[in-house]
PDB file of C-alpha atoms in Angstrom:
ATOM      1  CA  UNK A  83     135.267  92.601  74.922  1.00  0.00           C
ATOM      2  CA  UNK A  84     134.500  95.096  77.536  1.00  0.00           C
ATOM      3  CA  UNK A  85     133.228  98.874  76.471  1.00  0.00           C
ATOM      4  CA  UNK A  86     135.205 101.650  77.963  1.00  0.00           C
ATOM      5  CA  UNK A  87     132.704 103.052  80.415  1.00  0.00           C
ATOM      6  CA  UNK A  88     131.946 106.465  81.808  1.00  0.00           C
ATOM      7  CA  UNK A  89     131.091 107.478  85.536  1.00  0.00           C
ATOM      8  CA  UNK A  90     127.599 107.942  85.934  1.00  0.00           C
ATOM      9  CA  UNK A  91     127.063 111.404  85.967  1.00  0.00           C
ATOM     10  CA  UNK A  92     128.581 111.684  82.400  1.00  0.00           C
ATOM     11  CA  UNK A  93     127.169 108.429  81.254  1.00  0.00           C
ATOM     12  CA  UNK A  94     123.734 110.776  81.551  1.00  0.00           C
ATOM     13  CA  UNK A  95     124.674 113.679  79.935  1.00  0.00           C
ATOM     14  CA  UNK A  96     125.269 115.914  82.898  1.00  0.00           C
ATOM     15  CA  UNK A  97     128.588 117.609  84.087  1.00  0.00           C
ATOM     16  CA  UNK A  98     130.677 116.268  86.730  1.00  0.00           C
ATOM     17  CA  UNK A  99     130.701 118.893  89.621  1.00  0.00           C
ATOM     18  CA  UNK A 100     133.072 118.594  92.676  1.00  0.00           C
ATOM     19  CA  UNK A 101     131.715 116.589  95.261  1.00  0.00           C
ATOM     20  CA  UNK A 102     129.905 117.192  98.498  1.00  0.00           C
ATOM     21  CA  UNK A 103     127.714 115.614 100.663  1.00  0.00           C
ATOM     22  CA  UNK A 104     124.181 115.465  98.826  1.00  0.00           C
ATOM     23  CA  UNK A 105     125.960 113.959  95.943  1.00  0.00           C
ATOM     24  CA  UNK A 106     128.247 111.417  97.578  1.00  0.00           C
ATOM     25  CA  UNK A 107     124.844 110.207  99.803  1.00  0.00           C
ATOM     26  CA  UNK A 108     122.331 109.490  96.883  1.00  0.00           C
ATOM     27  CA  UNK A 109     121.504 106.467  96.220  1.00  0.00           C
ATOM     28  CA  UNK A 110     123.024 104.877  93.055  1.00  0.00           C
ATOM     29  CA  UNK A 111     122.189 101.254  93.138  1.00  0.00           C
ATOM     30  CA  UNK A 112     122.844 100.382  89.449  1.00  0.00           C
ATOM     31  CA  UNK A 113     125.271  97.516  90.166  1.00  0.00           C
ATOM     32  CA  UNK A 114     125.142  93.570  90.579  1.00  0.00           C
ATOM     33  CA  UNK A 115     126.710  94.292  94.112  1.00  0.00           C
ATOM     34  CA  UNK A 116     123.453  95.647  95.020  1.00  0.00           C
ATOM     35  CA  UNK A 117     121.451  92.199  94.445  1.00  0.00           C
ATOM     36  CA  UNK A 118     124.149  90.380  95.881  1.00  0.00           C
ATOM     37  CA  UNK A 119     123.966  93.001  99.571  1.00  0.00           C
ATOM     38  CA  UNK A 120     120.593  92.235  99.213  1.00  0.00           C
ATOM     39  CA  UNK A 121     120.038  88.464  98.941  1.00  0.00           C
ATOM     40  CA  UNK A 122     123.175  88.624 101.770  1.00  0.00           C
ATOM     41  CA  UNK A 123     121.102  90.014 104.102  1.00  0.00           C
ATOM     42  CA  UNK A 124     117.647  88.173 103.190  1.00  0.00           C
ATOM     43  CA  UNK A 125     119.574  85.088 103.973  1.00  0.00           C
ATOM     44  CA  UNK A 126     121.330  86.013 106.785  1.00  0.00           C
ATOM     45  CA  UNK A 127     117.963  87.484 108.739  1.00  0.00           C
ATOM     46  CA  UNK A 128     116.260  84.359 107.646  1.00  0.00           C
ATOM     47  CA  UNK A 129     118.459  81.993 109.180  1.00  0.00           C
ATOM     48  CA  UNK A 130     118.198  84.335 112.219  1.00  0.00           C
ATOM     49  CA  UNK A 131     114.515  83.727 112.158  1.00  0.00           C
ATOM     50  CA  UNK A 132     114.851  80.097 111.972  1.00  0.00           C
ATOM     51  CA  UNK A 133     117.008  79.845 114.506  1.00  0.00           C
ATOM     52  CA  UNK A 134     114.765  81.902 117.177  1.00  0.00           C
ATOM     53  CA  UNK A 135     111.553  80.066 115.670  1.00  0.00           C
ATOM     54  CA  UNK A 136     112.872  76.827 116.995  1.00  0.00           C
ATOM     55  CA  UNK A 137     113.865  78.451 120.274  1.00  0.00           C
ATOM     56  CA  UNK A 138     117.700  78.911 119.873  1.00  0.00           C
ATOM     57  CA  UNK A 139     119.473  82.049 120.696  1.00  0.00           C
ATOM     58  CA  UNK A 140     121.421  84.286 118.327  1.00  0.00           C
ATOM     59  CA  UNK A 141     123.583  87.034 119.534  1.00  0.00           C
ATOM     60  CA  UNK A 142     122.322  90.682 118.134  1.00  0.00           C
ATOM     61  CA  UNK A 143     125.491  92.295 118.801  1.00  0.00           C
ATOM     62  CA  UNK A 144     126.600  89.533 115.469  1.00  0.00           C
ATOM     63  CA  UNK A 145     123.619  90.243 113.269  1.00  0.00           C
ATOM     64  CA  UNK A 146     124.327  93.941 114.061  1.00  0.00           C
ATOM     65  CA  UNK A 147     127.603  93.918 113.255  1.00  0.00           C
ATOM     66  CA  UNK A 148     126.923  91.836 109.856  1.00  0.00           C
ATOM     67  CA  UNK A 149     124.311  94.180 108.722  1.00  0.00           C
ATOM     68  CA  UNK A 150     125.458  97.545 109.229  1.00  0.00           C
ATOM     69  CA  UNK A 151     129.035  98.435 109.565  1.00  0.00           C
ATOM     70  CA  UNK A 152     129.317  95.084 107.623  1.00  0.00           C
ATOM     71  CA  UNK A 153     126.744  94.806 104.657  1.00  0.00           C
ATOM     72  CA  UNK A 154     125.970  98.851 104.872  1.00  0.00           C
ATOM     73  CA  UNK A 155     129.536  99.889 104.309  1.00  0.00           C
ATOM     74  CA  UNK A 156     129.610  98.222 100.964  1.00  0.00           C
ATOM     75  CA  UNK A 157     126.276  99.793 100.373  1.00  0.00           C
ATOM     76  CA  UNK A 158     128.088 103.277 101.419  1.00  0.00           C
ATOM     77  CA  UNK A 159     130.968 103.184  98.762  1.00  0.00           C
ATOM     78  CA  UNK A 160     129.099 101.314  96.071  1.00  0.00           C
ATOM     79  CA  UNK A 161     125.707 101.880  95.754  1.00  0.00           C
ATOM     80  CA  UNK A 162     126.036 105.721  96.495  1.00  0.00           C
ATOM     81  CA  UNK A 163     127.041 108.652  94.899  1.00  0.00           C
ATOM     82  CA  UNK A 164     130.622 107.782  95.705  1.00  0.00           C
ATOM     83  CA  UNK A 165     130.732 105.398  92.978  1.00  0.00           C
ATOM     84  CA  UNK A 166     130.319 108.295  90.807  1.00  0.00           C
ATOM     85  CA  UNK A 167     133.285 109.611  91.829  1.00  0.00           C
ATOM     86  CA  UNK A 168     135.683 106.534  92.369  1.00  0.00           C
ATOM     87  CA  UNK A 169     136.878 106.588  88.565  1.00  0.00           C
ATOM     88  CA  UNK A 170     137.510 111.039  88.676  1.00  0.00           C
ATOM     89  CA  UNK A 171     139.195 111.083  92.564  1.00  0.00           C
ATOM     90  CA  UNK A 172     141.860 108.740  93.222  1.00  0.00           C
ATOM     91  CA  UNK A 173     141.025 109.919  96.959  1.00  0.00           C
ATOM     92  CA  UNK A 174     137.473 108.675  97.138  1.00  0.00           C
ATOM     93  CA  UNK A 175     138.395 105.309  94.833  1.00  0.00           C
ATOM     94  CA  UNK A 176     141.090 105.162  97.873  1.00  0.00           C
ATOM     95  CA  UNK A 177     138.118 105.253 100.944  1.00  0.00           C
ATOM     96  CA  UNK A 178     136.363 103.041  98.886  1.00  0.00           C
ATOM     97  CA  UNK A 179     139.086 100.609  98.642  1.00  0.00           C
ATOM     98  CA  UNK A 180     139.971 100.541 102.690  1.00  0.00           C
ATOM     99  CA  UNK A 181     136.453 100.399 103.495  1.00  0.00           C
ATOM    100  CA  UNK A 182     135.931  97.783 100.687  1.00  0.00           C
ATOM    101  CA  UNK A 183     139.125  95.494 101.990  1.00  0.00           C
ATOM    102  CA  UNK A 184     139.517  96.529 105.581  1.00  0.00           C
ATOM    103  CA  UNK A 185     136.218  98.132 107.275  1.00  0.00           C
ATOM    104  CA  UNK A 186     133.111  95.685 105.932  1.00  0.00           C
ATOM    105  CA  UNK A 187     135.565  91.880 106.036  1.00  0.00           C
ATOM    106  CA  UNK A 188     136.530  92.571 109.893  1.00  0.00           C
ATOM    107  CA  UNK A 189     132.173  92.993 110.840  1.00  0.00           C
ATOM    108  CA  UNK A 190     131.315  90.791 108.564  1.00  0.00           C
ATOM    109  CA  UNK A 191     133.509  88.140 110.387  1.00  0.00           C
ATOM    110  CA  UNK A 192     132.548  89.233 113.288  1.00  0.00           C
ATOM    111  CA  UNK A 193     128.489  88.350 112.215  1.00  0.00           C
ATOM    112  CA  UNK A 194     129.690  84.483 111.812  1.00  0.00           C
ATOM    113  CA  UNK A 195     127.356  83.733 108.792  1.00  0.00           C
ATOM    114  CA  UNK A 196     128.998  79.944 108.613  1.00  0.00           C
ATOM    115  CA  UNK A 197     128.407  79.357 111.939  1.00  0.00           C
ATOM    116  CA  UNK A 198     124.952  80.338 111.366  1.00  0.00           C
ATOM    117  CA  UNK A 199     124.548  78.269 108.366  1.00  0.00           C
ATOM    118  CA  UNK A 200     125.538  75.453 110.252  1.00  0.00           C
ATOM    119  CA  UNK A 201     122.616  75.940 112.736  1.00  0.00           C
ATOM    120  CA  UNK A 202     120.080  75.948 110.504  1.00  0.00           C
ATOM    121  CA  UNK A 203     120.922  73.899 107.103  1.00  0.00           C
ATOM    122  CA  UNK A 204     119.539  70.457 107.291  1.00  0.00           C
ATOM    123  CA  UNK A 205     122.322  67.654 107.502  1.00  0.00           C
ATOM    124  CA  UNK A 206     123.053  67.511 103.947  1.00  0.00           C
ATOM    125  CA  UNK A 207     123.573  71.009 103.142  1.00  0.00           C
ATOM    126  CA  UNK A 208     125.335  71.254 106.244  1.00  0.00           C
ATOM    127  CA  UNK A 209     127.847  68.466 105.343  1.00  0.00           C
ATOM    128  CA  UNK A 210     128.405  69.978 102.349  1.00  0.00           C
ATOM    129  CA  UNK A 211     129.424  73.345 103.516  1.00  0.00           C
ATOM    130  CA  UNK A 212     131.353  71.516 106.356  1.00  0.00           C
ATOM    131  CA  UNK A 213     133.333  69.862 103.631  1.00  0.00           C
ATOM    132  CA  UNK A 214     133.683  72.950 101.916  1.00  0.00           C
ATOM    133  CA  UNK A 215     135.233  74.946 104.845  1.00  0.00           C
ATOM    134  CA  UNK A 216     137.835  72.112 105.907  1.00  0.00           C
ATOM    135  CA  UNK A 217     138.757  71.685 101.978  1.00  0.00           C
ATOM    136  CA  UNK A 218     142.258  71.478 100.915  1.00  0.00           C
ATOM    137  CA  UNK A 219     141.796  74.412  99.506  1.00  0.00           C
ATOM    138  CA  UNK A 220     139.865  76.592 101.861  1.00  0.00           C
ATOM    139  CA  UNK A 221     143.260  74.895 104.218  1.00  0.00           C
ATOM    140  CA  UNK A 222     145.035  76.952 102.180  1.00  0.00           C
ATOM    141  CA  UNK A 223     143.347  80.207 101.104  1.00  0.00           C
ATOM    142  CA  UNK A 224     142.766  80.182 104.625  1.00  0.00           C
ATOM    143  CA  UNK A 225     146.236  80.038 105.933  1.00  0.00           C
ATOM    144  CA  UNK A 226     147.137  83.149 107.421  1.00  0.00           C
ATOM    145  CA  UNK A 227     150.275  83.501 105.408  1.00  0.00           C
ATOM    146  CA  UNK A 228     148.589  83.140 102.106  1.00  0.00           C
ATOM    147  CA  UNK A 229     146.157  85.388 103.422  1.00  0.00           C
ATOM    148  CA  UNK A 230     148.864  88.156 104.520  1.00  0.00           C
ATOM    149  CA  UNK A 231     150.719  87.391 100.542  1.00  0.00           C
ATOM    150  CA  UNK A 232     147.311  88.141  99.054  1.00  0.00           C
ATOM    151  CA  UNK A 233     146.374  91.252 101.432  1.00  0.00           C
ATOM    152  CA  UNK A 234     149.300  92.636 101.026  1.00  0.00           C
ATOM    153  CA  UNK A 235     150.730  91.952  97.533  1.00  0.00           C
ATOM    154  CA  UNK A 236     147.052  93.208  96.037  1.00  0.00           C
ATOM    155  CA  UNK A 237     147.533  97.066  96.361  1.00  0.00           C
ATOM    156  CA  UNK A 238     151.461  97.307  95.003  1.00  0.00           C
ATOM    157  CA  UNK A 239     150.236  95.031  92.191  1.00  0.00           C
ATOM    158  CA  UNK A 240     147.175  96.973  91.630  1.00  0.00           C
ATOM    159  CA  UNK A 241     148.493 100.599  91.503  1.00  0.00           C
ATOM    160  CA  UNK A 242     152.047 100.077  90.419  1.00  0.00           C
ATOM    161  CA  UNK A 243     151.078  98.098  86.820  1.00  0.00           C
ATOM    162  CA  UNK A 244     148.245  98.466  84.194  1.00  0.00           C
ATOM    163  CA  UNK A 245     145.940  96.798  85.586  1.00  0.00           C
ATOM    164  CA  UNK A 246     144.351 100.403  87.837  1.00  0.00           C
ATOM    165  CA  UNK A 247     144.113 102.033  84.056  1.00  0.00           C
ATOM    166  CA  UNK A 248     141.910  98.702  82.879  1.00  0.00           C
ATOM    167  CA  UNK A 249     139.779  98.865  86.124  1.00  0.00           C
ATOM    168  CA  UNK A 250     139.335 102.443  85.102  1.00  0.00           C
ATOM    169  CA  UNK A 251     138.042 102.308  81.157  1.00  0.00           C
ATOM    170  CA  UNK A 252     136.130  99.080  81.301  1.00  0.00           C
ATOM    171  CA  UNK A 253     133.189  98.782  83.683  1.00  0.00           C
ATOM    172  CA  UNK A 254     133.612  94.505  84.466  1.00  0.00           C
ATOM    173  CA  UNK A 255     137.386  94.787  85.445  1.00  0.00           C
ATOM    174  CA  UNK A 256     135.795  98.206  87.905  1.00  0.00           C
ATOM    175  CA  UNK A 257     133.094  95.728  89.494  1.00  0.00           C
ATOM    176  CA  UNK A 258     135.648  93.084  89.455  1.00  0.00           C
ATOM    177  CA  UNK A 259     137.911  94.483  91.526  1.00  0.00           C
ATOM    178  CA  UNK A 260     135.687  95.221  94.177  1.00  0.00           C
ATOM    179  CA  UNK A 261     134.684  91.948  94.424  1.00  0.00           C
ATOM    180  CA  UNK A 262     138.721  91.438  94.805  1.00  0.00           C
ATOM    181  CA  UNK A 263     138.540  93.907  97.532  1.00  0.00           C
ATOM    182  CA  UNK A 264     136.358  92.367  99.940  1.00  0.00           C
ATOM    183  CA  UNK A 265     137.232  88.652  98.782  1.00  0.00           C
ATOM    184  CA  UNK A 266     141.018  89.475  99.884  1.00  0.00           C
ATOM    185  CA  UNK A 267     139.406  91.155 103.084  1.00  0.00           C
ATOM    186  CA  UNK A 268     137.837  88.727 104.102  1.00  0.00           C
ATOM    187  CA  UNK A 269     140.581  85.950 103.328  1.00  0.00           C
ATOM    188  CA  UNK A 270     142.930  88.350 106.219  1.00  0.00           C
ATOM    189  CA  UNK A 271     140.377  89.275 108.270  1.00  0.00           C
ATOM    190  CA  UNK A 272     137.934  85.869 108.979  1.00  0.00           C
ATOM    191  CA  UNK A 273     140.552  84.244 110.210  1.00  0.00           C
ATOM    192  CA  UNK A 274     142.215  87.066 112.876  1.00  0.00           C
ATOM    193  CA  UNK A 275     138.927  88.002 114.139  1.00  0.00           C
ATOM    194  CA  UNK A 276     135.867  85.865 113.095  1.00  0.00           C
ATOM    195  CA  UNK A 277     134.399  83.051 115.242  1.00  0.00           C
ATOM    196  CA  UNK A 278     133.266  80.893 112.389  1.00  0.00           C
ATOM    197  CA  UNK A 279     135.213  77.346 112.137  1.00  0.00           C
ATOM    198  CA  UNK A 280     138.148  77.971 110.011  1.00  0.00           C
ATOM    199  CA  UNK A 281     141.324  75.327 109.459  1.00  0.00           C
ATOM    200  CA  UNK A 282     144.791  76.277 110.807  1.00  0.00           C
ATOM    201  CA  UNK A 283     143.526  79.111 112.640  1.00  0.00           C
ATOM    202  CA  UNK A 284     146.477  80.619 114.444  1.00  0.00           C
ATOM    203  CA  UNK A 285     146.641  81.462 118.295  1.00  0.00           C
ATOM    204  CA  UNK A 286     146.072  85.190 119.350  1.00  0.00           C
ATOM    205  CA  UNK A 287     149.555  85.984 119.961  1.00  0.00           C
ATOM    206  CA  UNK A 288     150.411  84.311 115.981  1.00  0.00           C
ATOM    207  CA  UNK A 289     147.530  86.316 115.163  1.00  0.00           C
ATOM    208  CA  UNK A 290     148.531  89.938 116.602  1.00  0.00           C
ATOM    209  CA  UNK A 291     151.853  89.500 115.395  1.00  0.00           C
ATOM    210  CA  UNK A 292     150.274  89.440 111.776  1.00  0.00           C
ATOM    211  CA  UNK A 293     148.264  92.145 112.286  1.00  0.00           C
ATOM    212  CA  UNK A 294     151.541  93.957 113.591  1.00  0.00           C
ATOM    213  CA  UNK A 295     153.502  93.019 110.270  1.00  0.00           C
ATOM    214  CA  UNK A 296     150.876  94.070 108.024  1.00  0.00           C
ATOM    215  CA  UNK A 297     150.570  97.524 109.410  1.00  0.00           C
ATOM    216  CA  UNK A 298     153.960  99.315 107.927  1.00  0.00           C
ATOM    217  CA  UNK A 299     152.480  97.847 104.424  1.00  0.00           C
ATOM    218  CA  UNK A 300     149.962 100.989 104.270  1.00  0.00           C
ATOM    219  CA  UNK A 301     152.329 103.412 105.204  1.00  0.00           C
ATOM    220  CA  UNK A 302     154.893 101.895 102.770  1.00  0.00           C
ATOM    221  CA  UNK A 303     152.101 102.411  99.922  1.00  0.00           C
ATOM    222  CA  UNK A 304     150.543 105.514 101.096  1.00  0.00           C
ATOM    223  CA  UNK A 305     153.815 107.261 101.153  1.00  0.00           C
ATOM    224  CA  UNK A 306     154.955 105.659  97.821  1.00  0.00           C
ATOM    225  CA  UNK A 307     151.659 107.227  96.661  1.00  0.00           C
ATOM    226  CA  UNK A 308     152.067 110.610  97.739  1.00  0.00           C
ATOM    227  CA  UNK A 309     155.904 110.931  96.524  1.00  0.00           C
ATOM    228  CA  UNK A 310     155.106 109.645  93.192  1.00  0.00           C
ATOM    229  CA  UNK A 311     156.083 112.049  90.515  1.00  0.00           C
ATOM    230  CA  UNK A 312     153.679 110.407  87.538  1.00  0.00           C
ATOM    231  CA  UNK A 313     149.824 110.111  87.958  1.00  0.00           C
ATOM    232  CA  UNK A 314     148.369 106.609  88.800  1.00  0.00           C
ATOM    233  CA  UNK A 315     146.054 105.375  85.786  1.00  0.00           C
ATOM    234  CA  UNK A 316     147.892 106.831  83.067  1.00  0.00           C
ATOM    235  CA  UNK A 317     146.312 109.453  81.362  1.00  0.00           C
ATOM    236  CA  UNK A 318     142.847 108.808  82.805  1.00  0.00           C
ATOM    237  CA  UNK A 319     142.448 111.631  85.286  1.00  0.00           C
ATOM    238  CA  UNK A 320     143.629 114.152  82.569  1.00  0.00           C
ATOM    239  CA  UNK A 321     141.640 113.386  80.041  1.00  0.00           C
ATOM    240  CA  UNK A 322     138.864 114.123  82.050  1.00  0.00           C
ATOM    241  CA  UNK A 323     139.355 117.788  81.545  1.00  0.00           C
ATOM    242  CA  UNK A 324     137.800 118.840  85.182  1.00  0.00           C
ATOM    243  CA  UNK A 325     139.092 122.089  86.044  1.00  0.00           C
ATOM    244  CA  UNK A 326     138.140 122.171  89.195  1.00  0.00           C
ATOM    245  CA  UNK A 327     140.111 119.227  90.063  1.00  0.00           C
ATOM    246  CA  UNK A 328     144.083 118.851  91.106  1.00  0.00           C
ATOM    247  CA  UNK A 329     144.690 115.825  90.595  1.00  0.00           C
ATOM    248  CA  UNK A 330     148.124 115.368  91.884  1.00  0.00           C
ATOM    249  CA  UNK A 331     146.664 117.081  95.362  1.00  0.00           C
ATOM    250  CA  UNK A 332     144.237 114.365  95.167  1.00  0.00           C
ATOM    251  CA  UNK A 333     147.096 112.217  94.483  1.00  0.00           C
ATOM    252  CA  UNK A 334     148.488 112.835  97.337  1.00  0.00           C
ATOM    253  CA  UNK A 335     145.443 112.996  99.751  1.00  0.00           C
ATOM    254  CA  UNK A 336     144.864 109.674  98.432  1.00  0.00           C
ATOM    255  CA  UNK A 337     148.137 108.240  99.919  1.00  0.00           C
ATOM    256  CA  UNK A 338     147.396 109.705 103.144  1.00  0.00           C
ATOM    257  CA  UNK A 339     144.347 108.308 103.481  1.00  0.00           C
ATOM    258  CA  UNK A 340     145.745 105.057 102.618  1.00  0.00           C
ATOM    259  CA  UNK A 341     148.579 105.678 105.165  1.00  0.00           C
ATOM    260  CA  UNK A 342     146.561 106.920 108.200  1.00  0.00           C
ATOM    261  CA  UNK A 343     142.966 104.632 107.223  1.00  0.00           C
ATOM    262  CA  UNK A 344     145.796 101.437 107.233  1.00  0.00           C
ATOM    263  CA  UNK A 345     147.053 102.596 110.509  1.00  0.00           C
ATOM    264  CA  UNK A 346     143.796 103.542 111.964  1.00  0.00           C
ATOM    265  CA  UNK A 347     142.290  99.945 111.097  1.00  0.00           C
ATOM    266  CA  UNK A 348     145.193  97.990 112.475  1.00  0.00           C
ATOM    267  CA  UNK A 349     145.320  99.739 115.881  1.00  0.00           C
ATOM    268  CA  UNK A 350     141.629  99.107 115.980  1.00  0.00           C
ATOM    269  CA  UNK A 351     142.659  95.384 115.074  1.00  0.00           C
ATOM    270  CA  UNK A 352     145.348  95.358 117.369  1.00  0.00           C
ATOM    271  CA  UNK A 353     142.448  95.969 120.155  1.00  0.00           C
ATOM    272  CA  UNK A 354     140.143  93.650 119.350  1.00  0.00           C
ATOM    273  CA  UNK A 355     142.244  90.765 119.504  1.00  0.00           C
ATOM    274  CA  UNK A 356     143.211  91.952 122.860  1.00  0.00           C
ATOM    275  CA  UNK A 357     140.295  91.713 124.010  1.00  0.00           C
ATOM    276  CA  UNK A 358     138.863  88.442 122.550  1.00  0.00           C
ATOM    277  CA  UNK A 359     142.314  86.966 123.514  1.00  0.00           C
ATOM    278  CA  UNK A 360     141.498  88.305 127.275  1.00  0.00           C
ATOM    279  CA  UNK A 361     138.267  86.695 127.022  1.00  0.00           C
ATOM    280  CA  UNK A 362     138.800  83.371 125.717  1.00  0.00           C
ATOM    281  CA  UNK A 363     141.984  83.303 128.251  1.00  0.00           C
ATOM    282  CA  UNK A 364     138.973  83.938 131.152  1.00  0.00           C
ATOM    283  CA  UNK A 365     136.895  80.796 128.867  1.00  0.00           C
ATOM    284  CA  UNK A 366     139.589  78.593 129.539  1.00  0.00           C
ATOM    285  CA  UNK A 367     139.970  79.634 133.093  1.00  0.00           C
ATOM    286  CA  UNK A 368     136.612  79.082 134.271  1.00  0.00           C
ATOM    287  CA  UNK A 369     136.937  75.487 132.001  1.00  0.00           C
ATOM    288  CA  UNK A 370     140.118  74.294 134.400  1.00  0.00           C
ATOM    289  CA  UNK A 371     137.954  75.864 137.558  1.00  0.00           C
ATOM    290  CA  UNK A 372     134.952  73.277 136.419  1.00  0.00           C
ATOM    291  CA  UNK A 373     137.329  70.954 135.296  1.00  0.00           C
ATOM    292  CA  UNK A 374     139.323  70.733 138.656  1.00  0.00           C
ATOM    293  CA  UNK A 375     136.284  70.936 140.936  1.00  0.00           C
ATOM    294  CA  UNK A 376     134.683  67.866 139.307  1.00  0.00           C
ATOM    295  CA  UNK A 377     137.857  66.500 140.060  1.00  0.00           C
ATOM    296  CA  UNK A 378     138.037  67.178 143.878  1.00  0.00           C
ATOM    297  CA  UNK A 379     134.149  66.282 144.104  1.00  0.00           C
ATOM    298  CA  UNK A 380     134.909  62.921 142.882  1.00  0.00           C
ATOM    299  CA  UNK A 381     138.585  62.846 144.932  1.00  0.00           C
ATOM    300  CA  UNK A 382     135.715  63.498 148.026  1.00  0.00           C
ATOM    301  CA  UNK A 383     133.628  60.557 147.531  1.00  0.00           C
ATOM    302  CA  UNK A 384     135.743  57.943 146.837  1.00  0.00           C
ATOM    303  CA  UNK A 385     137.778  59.408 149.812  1.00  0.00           C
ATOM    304  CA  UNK A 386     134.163  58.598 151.539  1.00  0.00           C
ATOM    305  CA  UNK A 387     133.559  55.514 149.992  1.00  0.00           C
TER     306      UNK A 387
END
C-alpha cells in the first residue's frame, strides 16, 4: 500500500514559502520521469546519428521540436521546483497538467520518433513495431473518437471524484497520473498533428473539426472550476495550514488557466493544421502536375510514333 507522501520541501524539514521564480526553476529531478526524459532523448539522438552516419537526412526542425518544447516541457513541470508546489497550488498542479496533456504530446508528434524508428531498426525490430502500430488495438486507441472520449472525459473524471484527493496523499497514484497526462496527450494529439504512420487517421477537415469540438471542453471545466463553492481534493489544501495561501483564489486562478491555456492551445492547433493541410494540398498538386505531364510526354510520342 502506498505511504501518504509530502511535497518536497516538507519531506526535508523546511517550510513551504510562496513561490517565485528561483524556487519554481531549481532543479528537482527525484522522479522515475527523469530516467525515462533521459533514455527518450539518448534514443532519439542516437537514431538521429545513425541515420546521418549512413548518409540519410533528418529534418532538425523535428529533433528540435522533440527535444525542447517536447521532452524539456516535461522536464519544466516535473523535474523542477514546480513539482514542489503541484500538491499546495491547485494553480501550478493546473500548468502542469496543460503542459503535461496539451503542450509536450503536440511537439513530441511533431518530432516523429516512429517514423524514425522505422529508419533505423533492422527488419525484425522494425516488423515488430510495424505490427505494433497497425494492431487492433493501437486501430483503436488510435481512433480519433476514442482519443477525443479519453481527452476529454479525463479532467471531469479526475477533479469531480476521489480520485484528485488519492493523487494528492500517495506519491505512485501523483507519478501515475502524469504518466496519464501525457499518455492521453499524446493518444489526441499524434494523430491531428504528427507525421508518424498511424491507422484511421482522419482527413484535415475531420481533423479540425475535432480540434473545434474539443475546445468548449476547457472552458466548460475551467469555469466549473472557478464557480465551485467546495475545494477540489477534500481537505488537502487546508490541512496544510499555509497562511500565506488563499486557496479558493487559487481555486479560481486555476480554472482560468485551464479555461484560457485550453483555448490558447486549440487556436494554436487550429493553425497548424491549416497550414499542414495547405501544404499537403500543394503535395498533391505538384503530384497531379508530375502525374499529368508524364502523361502528355507519353500522349507525344506515341502521337510520333
Amino acid at each position: 500500500m502506498s505511504t501518504p507522501w509530502t511535497y518536497p520541501p516538507l519531506a526535508h524539514g523546511g517550510e513551504l514559502g510562496p513561490p517565485d521564480a528561483a524556487t519554481l526553476l531549481r532543479p528537482n529531478p527525484e522522479s522515475w520521469l527523469a530516467l525515462a526524459v533521459l533514455a527518450a532523448a539518448a534514443l532519439y539522438l542516437y537514431a538521429v546519428y545513425v541515420l546521418r552516419a549512413r548518409g540519410d537526412r533528418w529534418p532538425v526542425g523535428r529533433t528540435i521540436a522533440f527535444l525542447l518544447p517536447g521532452l524539456g516541457s516535461i522536464v519544466t513541470v516535473t523535474l523542477t521546483g514546480v513539482a514542489g508546489y503541484d500538491t499546495t497550488l491547485l494553480s501550478v498542479h493546473m500548468v502542469q497538467h496543460m503542459v503535461l496533456s496539451m503542450v509536450a504530446p503536440i511537439f513530441l508528434a511533431l518530432g516523429a520518433p516512429v517514423t524514425l524508428a522505422l529508419r533505423v531498426l533492422p527488419q525484425r525490430p522494425r516488423g515488430v513495431l510495424l505490427a505494433v502500430v497497425h494492431s487492433r488495438v493501437a486501430r483503436v486507441l488510435a481512433h480519433p473518437l476514442v482519443a477525443f472520449a479519453f481527452f476529454t472525459a479525463t479532467p471531469f473524471v479526475l477533479y469531480f471524484s476521489g480520485l484528485y484527493e488519492l493523487t494528492l496523499r500517495h506519491e505512485f497514484a501523483h507519478e501515475l497520473a502524469h504518466a496519464h497526462f501525457i499518455a492521453v496527450g499524446c493518444l489526441f494529439f499524434w494523430p491531428l498533428v504528427g507525421v508518424d504512420p498511424l491507422p484511421g487517421r482522419w482527413p484535415y477537415p475531420g481533423r479540425a473539426l475535432l480540434m473545434v469540438l474539443s475546445t468548449p471542453i476547457h472552458a466548460v471545466l475551467g469555469l466549473t472550476i472557478m464557480q465551485s463553492a467546495t475545494l477540489l481534493g477534500g481537505d488537502w489544501y487546508p490541512s496544510l495550514g499555509l497562511e500565506w495561501a488563499d486557496h479558493f483564489a487559487d481555486q479560481k486562478l486555476a480554472g482560468g488557466i485551464l479555461w484560457a491555456g485550453g483555448e490558447a492551445v486549440s487556436v494554436i492547433m487550429l493553425a497548424v493544421l491549416v497550414v499542414q493541410w495547405m501544404k499537403a494540398s500543394e503535395r498533391e498538386a505538384r503530384r497531379i502536375d508530375r502525374q499529368l505531364d508524364r502523361e502528355e510526354a507519353q500522349a507525344v510520342g506515341s502521337a510520333a510514333d
